[in-house]
CSV table of C-alpha atoms in Angstrom, one decimal:
chain,number,residue,atom,x,y,z
A,1,MET,CA,59.4,19.7,32.1
A,2,ILE,CA,61.4,19.4,35.7
A,3,ARG,CA,62.9,16.3,34.6
A,4,LYS,CA,64.3,17.3,30.7
A,5,SER,CA,65.6,20.8,32.4
A,6,LEU,CA,67.5,18.2,35.7
A,7,GLY,CA,71.0,18.0,32.8
A,8,PRO,CA,71.4,21.2,32.2
A,9,LEU,CA,70.3,22.2,35.4
A,10,CYS,CA,73.5,20.1,36.7
A,11,PHE,CA,75.4,21.1,33.8
A,12,THR,CA,74.8,25.3,34.8
A,13,PHE,CA,74.9,24.2,37.9
A,14,LEU,CA,78.9,22.5,37.6
A,15,SER,CA,79.9,25.2,35.3
A,16,LEU,CA,78.8,27.5,37.7
A,17,LEU,CA,81.2,26.8,40.2
A,18,PHE,CA,84.1,26.6,37.6
A,19,ILE,CA,83.2,29.9,36.7
A,20,GLN,CA,83.3,31.2,40.8
A,21,PHE,CA,86.5,28.3,41.1
A,22,ILE,CA,88.5,30.6,38.0
A,23,PHE,CA,87.9,33.2,39.2
A,24,GLN,CA,88.6,33.2,42.9
A,25,VAL,CA,92.4,31.8,41.5
A,26,ASP,CA,94.9,35.1,41.6
A,27,PHE,CA,95.6,35.4,37.9
A,28,SER,CA,98.6,38.6,37.6
A,29,PHE,CA,96.8,39.3,34.5
A,30,ILE,CA,93.0,40.2,36.0
A,31,SER,CA,95.1,42.2,38.5
A,32,SER,CA,93.5,45.1,36.7
A,33,LEU,CA,90.7,44.3,36.9
A,34,LYS,CA,90.2,43.4,40.3
A,35,SER,CA,91.1,46.6,41.6
A,36,VAL,CA,88.7,48.4,39.6
A,37,SER,CA,85.9,46.3,41.3
A,38,GLU,CA,86.7,46.6,44.9
A,39,GLU,CA,87.2,50.5,44.6
A,40,VAL,CA,83.8,51.2,44.0
A,41,GLU,CA,80.7,49.9,45.6
A,42,MET,CA,77.3,49.6,44.8
A,43,LYS,CA,76.5,51.1,48.1
A,44,ASP,CA,79.2,54.3,47.6
A,45,ILE,CA,76.5,55.0,44.4
A,46,TYR,CA,73.4,54.7,46.3
A,47,PHE,CA,74.7,57.1,49.4
A,48,SER,CA,76.3,59.2,46.6
A,49,SER,CA,73.5,58.8,43.9
A,50,ILE,CA,70.8,57.7,44.9
A,51,GLN,CA,69.5,58.3,47.8
A,52,ARG,CA,67.6,61.7,47.4
A,53,ASN,CA,67.3,62.6,51.3
A,54,GLU,CA,67.9,66.3,52.4
A,55,ILE,CA,70.6,67.3,54.6
A,56,LYS,CA,70.5,66.5,58.7
A,57,PRO,CA,72.1,68.8,60.9
A,58,ILE,CA,73.5,66.9,63.9
A,59,ALA,CA,73.5,69.2,66.8
A,60,ASN,CA,74.2,67.6,69.5
A,61,ILE,CA,77.4,66.3,68.4
A,62,VAL,CA,79.7,70.0,68.3
A,63,LEU,CA,83.0,69.6,66.7
A,64,ILE,CA,86.2,71.5,67.7
A,65,ASP,CA,89.0,71.7,65.7
A,66,ILE,CA,92.1,72.4,67.4
A,67,ASP,CA,93.6,73.7,64.8
A,68,THR,CA,97.5,75.0,65.4
A,69,CYS,CA,97.4,74.3,69.4
A,70,LYS,CA,100.2,72.4,71.0
A,71,ARG,CA,100.2,70.1,73.2
A,72,ALA,CA,100.7,73.4,76.3
A,73,GLN,CA,97.6,74.3,75.3
A,74,LEU,CA,95.4,71.6,75.3
A,75,MET,CA,95.2,71.1,78.6
A,76,ASP,CA,93.6,74.5,79.4
A,77,LEU,CA,91.1,73.3,76.5
A,78,PHE,CA,90.0,70.7,78.1
A,79,LYS,CA,89.4,72.3,81.8
A,80,LYS,CA,88.0,74.6,79.3
A,81,VAL,CA,85.1,72.3,77.6
A,82,GLN,CA,85.0,70.9,81.2
A,83,GLN,CA,83.6,73.8,82.4
A,84,TYR,CA,80.5,73.9,79.9
A,85,GLN,CA,79.1,70.1,81.2
A,86,PRO,CA,79.3,68.4,77.9
A,87,LYS,CA,78.0,64.3,78.5
A,88,VAL,CA,80.6,62.7,77.0
A,89,VAL,CA,84.2,65.1,75.6
A,90,GLY,CA,86.3,63.0,72.2
A,91,VAL,CA,89.5,63.0,72.0
A,92,ASP,CA,91.0,62.7,68.5
A,93,VAL,CA,94.7,63.8,69.2
A,94,LEU,CA,98.0,61.4,68.7
A,95,PHE,CA,101.5,63.2,68.7
A,96,LYS,CA,104.5,61.2,67.0
A,97,GLU,CA,106.9,62.2,68.8
A,98,GLU,CA,106.9,61.2,72.3
A,99,GLU,CA,106.4,63.8,75.4
A,100,PRO,CA,109.4,65.3,77.0
A,101,PRO,CA,109.4,65.3,80.5
A,102,SER,CA,107.5,68.1,81.8
A,103,PRO,CA,105.7,69.7,84.8
A,104,LEU,CA,102.2,69.4,82.7
A,105,GLN,CA,102.7,65.1,82.2
A,106,LEU,CA,101.2,64.6,85.4
A,107,ASP,CA,98.2,67.2,84.7
A,108,TYR,CA,98.1,65.7,81.9
A,109,LEU,CA,97.7,62.2,83.3
A,110,ASN,CA,95.2,63.0,86.3
A,111,TYR,CA,92.9,64.4,83.5
A,112,ALA,CA,93.2,61.2,81.5
A,113,GLU,CA,92.3,58.8,85.0
A,114,SER,CA,90.1,61.5,86.0
A,115,SER,CA,88.0,62.0,83.3
A,116,ALA,CA,85.4,59.3,83.0
A,117,SER,CA,83.5,61.0,80.1
A,118,THR,CA,86.3,61.8,78.3
A,119,VAL,CA,87.3,59.2,75.3
A,120,PHE,CA,91.3,59.0,74.4
A,121,ALA,CA,92.1,58.0,70.8
A,122,CYS,CA,94.4,54.7,70.4
A,123,VAL,CA,95.6,53.7,67.4
A,124,ASP,CA,95.8,49.8,67.1
A,125,SER,CA,99.2,49.0,65.5
A,126,GLY,CA,98.7,45.3,65.3
A,127,LYS,CA,101.6,44.6,67.6
A,128,ASN,CA,100.6,46.9,70.2
A,129,ILE,CA,98.3,49.6,71.1
A,130,ALA,CA,99.6,53.4,70.1
A,131,HIS,CA,98.4,55.6,73.0
A,132,SER,CA,97.2,59.3,73.4
A,133,PHE,CA,99.7,61.4,75.1
A,134,PHE,CA,98.5,61.6,77.3
A,135,ALA,CA,97.0,58.4,78.7
A,136,LYS,CA,99.7,55.5,78.8
A,137,ASP,CA,99.7,51.7,78.8
A,138,GLY,CA,98.5,50.6,82.5
A,139,SER,CA,96.4,54.1,82.7
A,140,LYS,CA,92.9,54.1,83.8
A,141,ALA,CA,92.7,56.3,80.7
A,142,VAL,CA,89.2,55.4,79.0
A,143,GLU,CA,90.3,55.4,75.1
A,144,GLY,CA,88.6,54.0,72.2
A,145,LEU,CA,90.0,52.3,68.7
A,146,VAL,CA,90.2,55.9,66.0
A,147,ASN,CA,91.8,53.0,63.4
A,148,PHE,CA,89.3,52.8,59.8
A,149,GLY,CA,88.2,49.3,58.1
A,150,ASN,CA,89.7,50.7,55.0
A,151,THR,CA,90.5,48.1,52.3
A,152,GLY,CA,94.1,50.1,50.6
A,153,GLU,CA,95.9,52.9,50.5
A,154,GLY,CA,93.0,55.2,47.4
A,155,HIS,CA,90.2,53.0,48.6
A,156,PRO,CA,87.2,54.6,50.4
A,157,ILE,CA,86.9,53.8,54.5
A,158,ARG,CA,83.6,51.7,54.8
A,159,SER,CA,84.1,51.1,57.9
A,160,ILE,CA,85.2,51.4,61.1
A,161,LEU,CA,87.2,48.9,63.4
A,162,ASN,CA,85.6,47.7,66.4
A,163,LYS,CA,87.9,44.9,68.3
A,164,SER,CA,91.6,45.5,69.0
A,165,LYS,CA,93.7,42.2,68.4
A,166,SER,CA,96.7,43.3,71.1
A,167,ASN,CA,93.3,44.7,73.9
A,168,GLY,CA,90.3,42.6,74.0
A,169,ASN,CA,88.4,45.3,76.1
A,170,LEU,CA,88.2,47.9,73.8
A,171,MET,CA,86.1,48.4,71.2
A,172,SER,CA,85.7,51.8,68.5
A,173,PHE,CA,86.6,55.2,69.3
A,174,SER,CA,82.8,56.5,67.8
A,175,ALA,CA,81.0,53.5,69.9
A,176,LYS,CA,82.8,54.2,73.0
A,177,VAL,CA,81.6,58.0,72.7
A,178,ALA,CA,78.0,56.6,72.0
A,179,SER,CA,77.7,54.4,74.4
A,180,ILE,CA,78.9,56.9,77.6
A,181,TYR,CA,76.3,59.5,75.1
A,182,ASN,CA,73.5,56.4,75.7
A,183,PRO,CA,74.2,52.9,76.8
A,184,SER,CA,71.0,51.3,76.1
A,185,LEU,CA,71.1,52.6,72.0
A,186,SER,CA,70.0,49.7,70.0
A,187,ALA,CA,73.2,50.6,67.6
A,188,LEU,CA,75.2,49.5,70.4
A,189,LYS,CA,73.9,45.5,71.1
A,190,LYS,CA,74.0,44.9,67.4
A,191,ILE,CA,77.4,45.8,67.0
A,192,LYS,CA,78.9,44.1,70.3
A,193,GLU,CA,80.3,41.2,69.1
A,194,ASP,CA,81.0,42.9,65.4
A,195,THR,CA,85.3,42.6,65.0
A,196,SER,CA,84.7,46.1,62.6
A,197,PHE,CA,81.2,47.8,61.4
A,198,ASN,CA,79.9,49.5,58.9
A,199,ILE,CA,79.5,52.8,58.3
A,200,THR,CA,76.5,54.7,57.4
A,201,TYR,CA,77.1,57.2,55.0
A,202,ILE,CA,73.3,59.8,55.2
A,203,PRO,CA,73.7,63.4,54.0
A,204,VAL,CA,74.3,65.0,57.6
A,205,ASP,CA,76.2,68.1,59.0
A,206,PHE,CA,77.5,69.8,62.1
A,207,PRO,CA,76.7,73.3,62.5
A,208,ILE,CA,78.6,74.1,65.3
A,209,GLU,CA,82.1,74.3,64.6
A,210,ILE,CA,84.6,75.9,66.6
A,211,LYS,CA,87.8,77.0,67.4
A,212,ALA,CA,90.0,76.3,70.0
A,213,VAL,CA,91.8,79.0,70.9
A,214,ASP,CA,88.4,81.1,70.6
A,215,ILE,CA,86.9,78.2,73.3
A,216,VAL,CA,90.5,79.2,75.3
A,217,ASN,CA,89.8,82.8,74.6
A,218,ASP,CA,86.5,83.3,75.4
A,219,SER,CA,86.3,85.1,79.5
A,220,THR,CA,81.9,85.1,79.6
A,221,ASN,CA,80.8,81.7,78.5
A,222,ALA,CA,79.6,82.1,75.2
A,223,PHE,CA,80.0,78.6,74.3
A,224,ALA,CA,78.4,77.4,77.1
A,225,GLN,CA,74.1,76.9,76.5
A,226,GLU,CA,76.2,75.3,72.5
A,227,LEU,CA,78.1,72.6,75.0
A,228,LYS,CA,75.9,71.1,77.6
A,229,ASN,CA,75.0,68.3,77.6
A,230,LYS,CA,76.3,68.1,73.9
A,231,ILE,CA,79.1,65.3,72.6
A,232,VAL,CA,81.8,67.0,71.8
A,233,LEU,CA,84.7,66.3,69.3
A,234,ILE,CA,88.2,67.5,69.8
A,235,GLY,CA,90.8,67.3,67.0
A,236,ALA,CA,92.2,68.8,63.5
A,237,LEU,CA,89.6,69.0,61.7
A,238,ASP,CA,92.2,70.4,58.1
A,239,SER,CA,94.8,68.0,58.8
A,240,ALA,CA,96.5,66.9,56.0
A,241,GLU,CA,97.6,63.6,57.3
A,242,ASP,CA,94.4,62.9,58.4
A,243,LYS,CA,92.3,63.8,55.5
A,244,HIS,CA,90.7,60.7,54.2
A,245,LYS,CA,88.6,59.3,50.9
A,246,ILE,CA,84.4,58.5,51.8
A,247,THR,CA,81.4,58.1,49.9
A,248,ASN,CA,79.9,61.8,49.6
A,249,ALA,CA,76.8,62.0,51.0
A,250,GLY,CA,76.4,65.4,50.6
A,251,TYR,CA,79.7,65.9,52.4
A,252,ALA,CA,80.8,68.4,48.9
A,253,GLU,CA,79.1,71.3,46.9
A,254,ASN,CA,80.5,68.8,43.9
A,255,ASP,CA,78.5,65.7,42.4
A,256,GLY,CA,81.8,63.4,43.1
A,257,LEU,CA,80.7,59.5,44.0
A,258,TYR,CA,84.0,60.3,46.8
A,259,THR,CA,85.3,63.3,48.8
A,260,ILE,CA,87.4,64.0,50.7
A,261,ILE,CA,86.9,64.5,55.2
A,262,SER,CA,88.6,64.9,58.1
A,263,GLY,CA,89.1,61.9,60.5
A,264,LEU,CA,86.7,63.0,63.1
A,265,ARG,CA,84.3,63.8,60.7
A,266,ILE,CA,84.2,60.4,59.7
A,267,HIS,CA,84.3,59.5,64.1
A,268,ALA,CA,81.5,61.8,64.3
A,269,ILE,CA,79.4,60.9,61.2
A,270,ALA,CA,79.7,57.1,62.5
A,271,ILE,CA,78.6,58.0,66.1
A,272,ALA,CA,75.5,59.8,64.3
A,273,MET,CA,75.0,56.4,62.7
A,274,LEU,CA,74.6,54.7,65.9
A,275,LEU,CA,72.4,57.6,67.8
A,276,ASN,CA,70.2,57.5,64.8
A,277,ASP,CA,70.3,53.7,64.5
A,278,ASN,CA,70.8,53.8,60.7
A,279,LEU,CA,73.0,50.5,61.3
A,280,ILE,CA,73.6,48.9,57.2
A,281,SER,CA,73.4,45.2,58.1
A,282,GLU,CA,73.6,42.0,55.7
A,283,PRO,CA,71.3,38.9,55.7
A,284,SER,CA,72.4,36.1,57.7
A,285,ALA,CA,74.5,33.2,55.9
A,286,PHE,CA,70.8,31.5,55.9
A,287,TRP,CA,69.0,33.6,54.2
A,288,ASN,CA,72.1,34.9,51.9
A,289,HIS,CA,72.5,30.5,50.5
A,290,PHE,CA,68.3,31.0,50.8
A,291,PHE,CA,67.6,33.7,47.9
A,292,THR,CA,71.6,32.8,45.9
A,293,LEU,CA,69.6,29.8,45.8
A,294,PHE,CA,66.1,31.4,44.9
A,295,VAL,CA,68.2,33.9,42.0
A,296,PHE,CA,69.4,30.8,40.1
A,297,LEU,CA,66.2,28.0,40.1
A,298,LEU,CA,64.0,31.5,39.0
A,299,PHE,CA,65.8,32.7,35.6
A,300,PHE,CA,67.7,29.5,34.8
A,301,TYR,CA,63.8,28.3,34.6
A,302,ILE,CA,63.3,31.8,32.7
A,303,PHE,CA,66.2,30.9,30.5
A,304,PHE,CA,65.1,26.9,30.2
A,305,TYR,CA,61.6,27.8,29.2
A,306,LEU,CA,62.2,30.5,26.4
A,307,ILE,CA,64.8,27.8,25.0
A,308,GLU,CA,62.9,24.7,24.5
A,309,TYR,CA,59.7,26.5,23.7
A,310,HIS,CA,60.9,29.4,21.8
A,311,GLU,CA,64.4,29.3,20.8
A,312,PHE,CA,63.7,31.3,17.9
A,313,TYR,CA,62.5,34.9,19.9
A,314,TYR,CA,65.4,33.2,22.3
A,315,GLU,CA,67.9,35.6,21.9
A,316,LEU,CA,65.3,39.2,22.1
A,317,THR,CA,63.3,37.8,25.2
A,318,PHE,CA,66.9,36.6,26.6
A,319,ARG,CA,68.2,40.8,26.4
A,320,LEU,CA,64.9,41.9,27.5
A,321,VAL,CA,64.3,38.9,30.7
A,322,ILE,CA,68.1,40.8,31.7
A,323,LEU,CA,66.8,44.7,30.8
A,324,ILE,CA,64.0,43.8,33.1
A,325,SER,CA,65.6,41.9,36.2
A,326,GLY,CA,68.2,44.3,36.5
A,327,ILE,CA,65.3,47.5,37.0
A,328,LEU,CA,63.9,45.3,39.4
A,329,MET,CA,66.8,44.0,40.7
A,330,LEU,CA,68.3,47.4,41.4
A,331,PHE,CA,64.5,48.4,42.7
A,332,PHE,CA,65.3,45.8,45.5
A,333,TYR,CA,68.1,46.9,46.5
A,334,VAL,CA,66.8,50.5,47.2
A,335,LEU,CA,63.9,49.3,48.9
A,336,LEU,CA,66.2,47.1,51.4
A,337,MET,CA,68.6,49.6,52.0
A,338,LYS,CA,66.1,52.1,52.4
A,339,LYS,CA,65.5,49.6,55.8
A,340,GLY,CA,68.7,49.3,56.1
A,341,ILE,CA,70.3,45.8,54.7
A,342,GLU,CA,72.2,45.1,51.6
A,343,ILE,CA,72.3,42.5,49.1
A,344,ASP,CA,75.4,41.7,47.1
A,345,LEU,CA,73.2,42.9,43.2
A,346,GLY,CA,76.3,43.0,41.7
A,347,TYR,CA,76.9,38.6,42.8
A,348,TRP,CA,73.2,38.1,41.4
A,349,VAL,CA,73.4,39.8,38.0
A,350,THR,CA,76.6,38.2,37.3
A,351,MET,CA,75.0,35.0,37.8
A,352,ILE,CA,71.7,35.6,36.0
A,353,ILE,CA,74.1,36.6,32.2
A,354,PHE,CA,76.1,33.5,33.3
A,355,ILE,CA,73.6,31.4,33.6
A,356,SER,CA,71.8,32.5,30.0
A,357,GLY,CA,75.3,32.0,28.2
A,358,ILE,CA,75.3,28.0,30.5
A,359,LEU,CA,72.2,27.2,28.9
A,360,GLU,CA,73.2,29.3,25.2
A,361,LEU,CA,76.2,26.1,25.0
A,362,TYR,CA,74.5,23.1,27.0
A,363,LYS,CA,72.7,22.0,23.9
A,364,PRO,CA,76.3,22.5,21.4
A,365,VAL,CA,78.4,20.9,24.0
A,366,THR,CA,76.1,17.6,24.5
A,367,HIS,CA,76.2,17.5,21.5
A,368,LEU,CA,79.7,17.4,20.4
A,369,LEU,CA,80.3,15.1,23.8
A,370,LYS,CA,78.0,12.6,22.1
A,371,LYS,CA,79.6,12.7,19.2
A,372,GLY,CA,82.8,12.4,19.8
A,373,TRP,CA,81.6,9.3,22.8
A,374,LYS,CA,80.6,7.7,19.5
A,375,LYS,CA,84.3,8.1,18.4
A,376,LEU,CA,85.3,6.0,21.1
A,377,PRO,CA,87.2,2.7,20.2
A,378,PHE,CA,85.0,0.7,22.7
A,379,ASN,CA,81.8,2.1,21.2
A,380,LYS,CA,82.2,0.9,17.5
């Protein structure tokens, strides 16, 4: 059977290579199809619809909403927060306009450079680093990148930039905050050399949210216990300019596939992911090629056997094989995702469908080729 299958096997393999080449070419007429496929990924469906975990409250991460606070009010906020002895403070605040000279400017710079447990947001524009208003070029302030790895405008955010092209010493804001909170986290070792890392959208909630003005006006230390030894993240929770599309894993009241939340919440989700070591990894190149070859050979011989020995029932059994294999692969995908491993399910299912279709074409194509070969002048 193996010798008899060599011809169909080569034909199927070469056809798949040709199909792969065709789909890599940027044809304008399929650009709309490409945009659709880039919008939704299987893991979006998994996080929003398949995983059925209860929403877990994260009590060691506190969110502080600056709301309409101006620069002058933030200094009072930082000093007040430090009195409550948090373990680490993350400041996701960036102003577009330059800071005008003021007596407070020196206070900002001194605070930034003397606060080793405070991480300030910065953005890599691709050409240079845009610092927060209290962390200037050349300062000793602790900084972290708040860049998201979204694939385009309107697409959901699935990853966070972890390496900067402009400054090799910078890491992501989320990873930097997590490293100060607990430098021995195993998740930090896994992403240490990664230029970006994927966000695992698990159902989490941050029950402690405080308005900045309430802390500034607190004269009785009412928030002392809520902030002590915690991760405190400061930023805008309702700013329209910092809203992003993400997979809805219980973050919204509706059952939609996606929802919109603030950038500060996304970083909080990423930090919770790092603290709990809930990273989703992909198989290495070796295992990816191994499983791809295994799926290819397995389904090639299933369909080849059906055509050779049960051709009359091929159409029926083919549909049955596709249905059962699709269900089993979905089950396999979910099982691996629960273990923190993501496989390319869509690619494998597509490959199975192509294998079955190509094998159906093998006999008529080779028959026509033989017939055409015999009609050539030098064969007469």
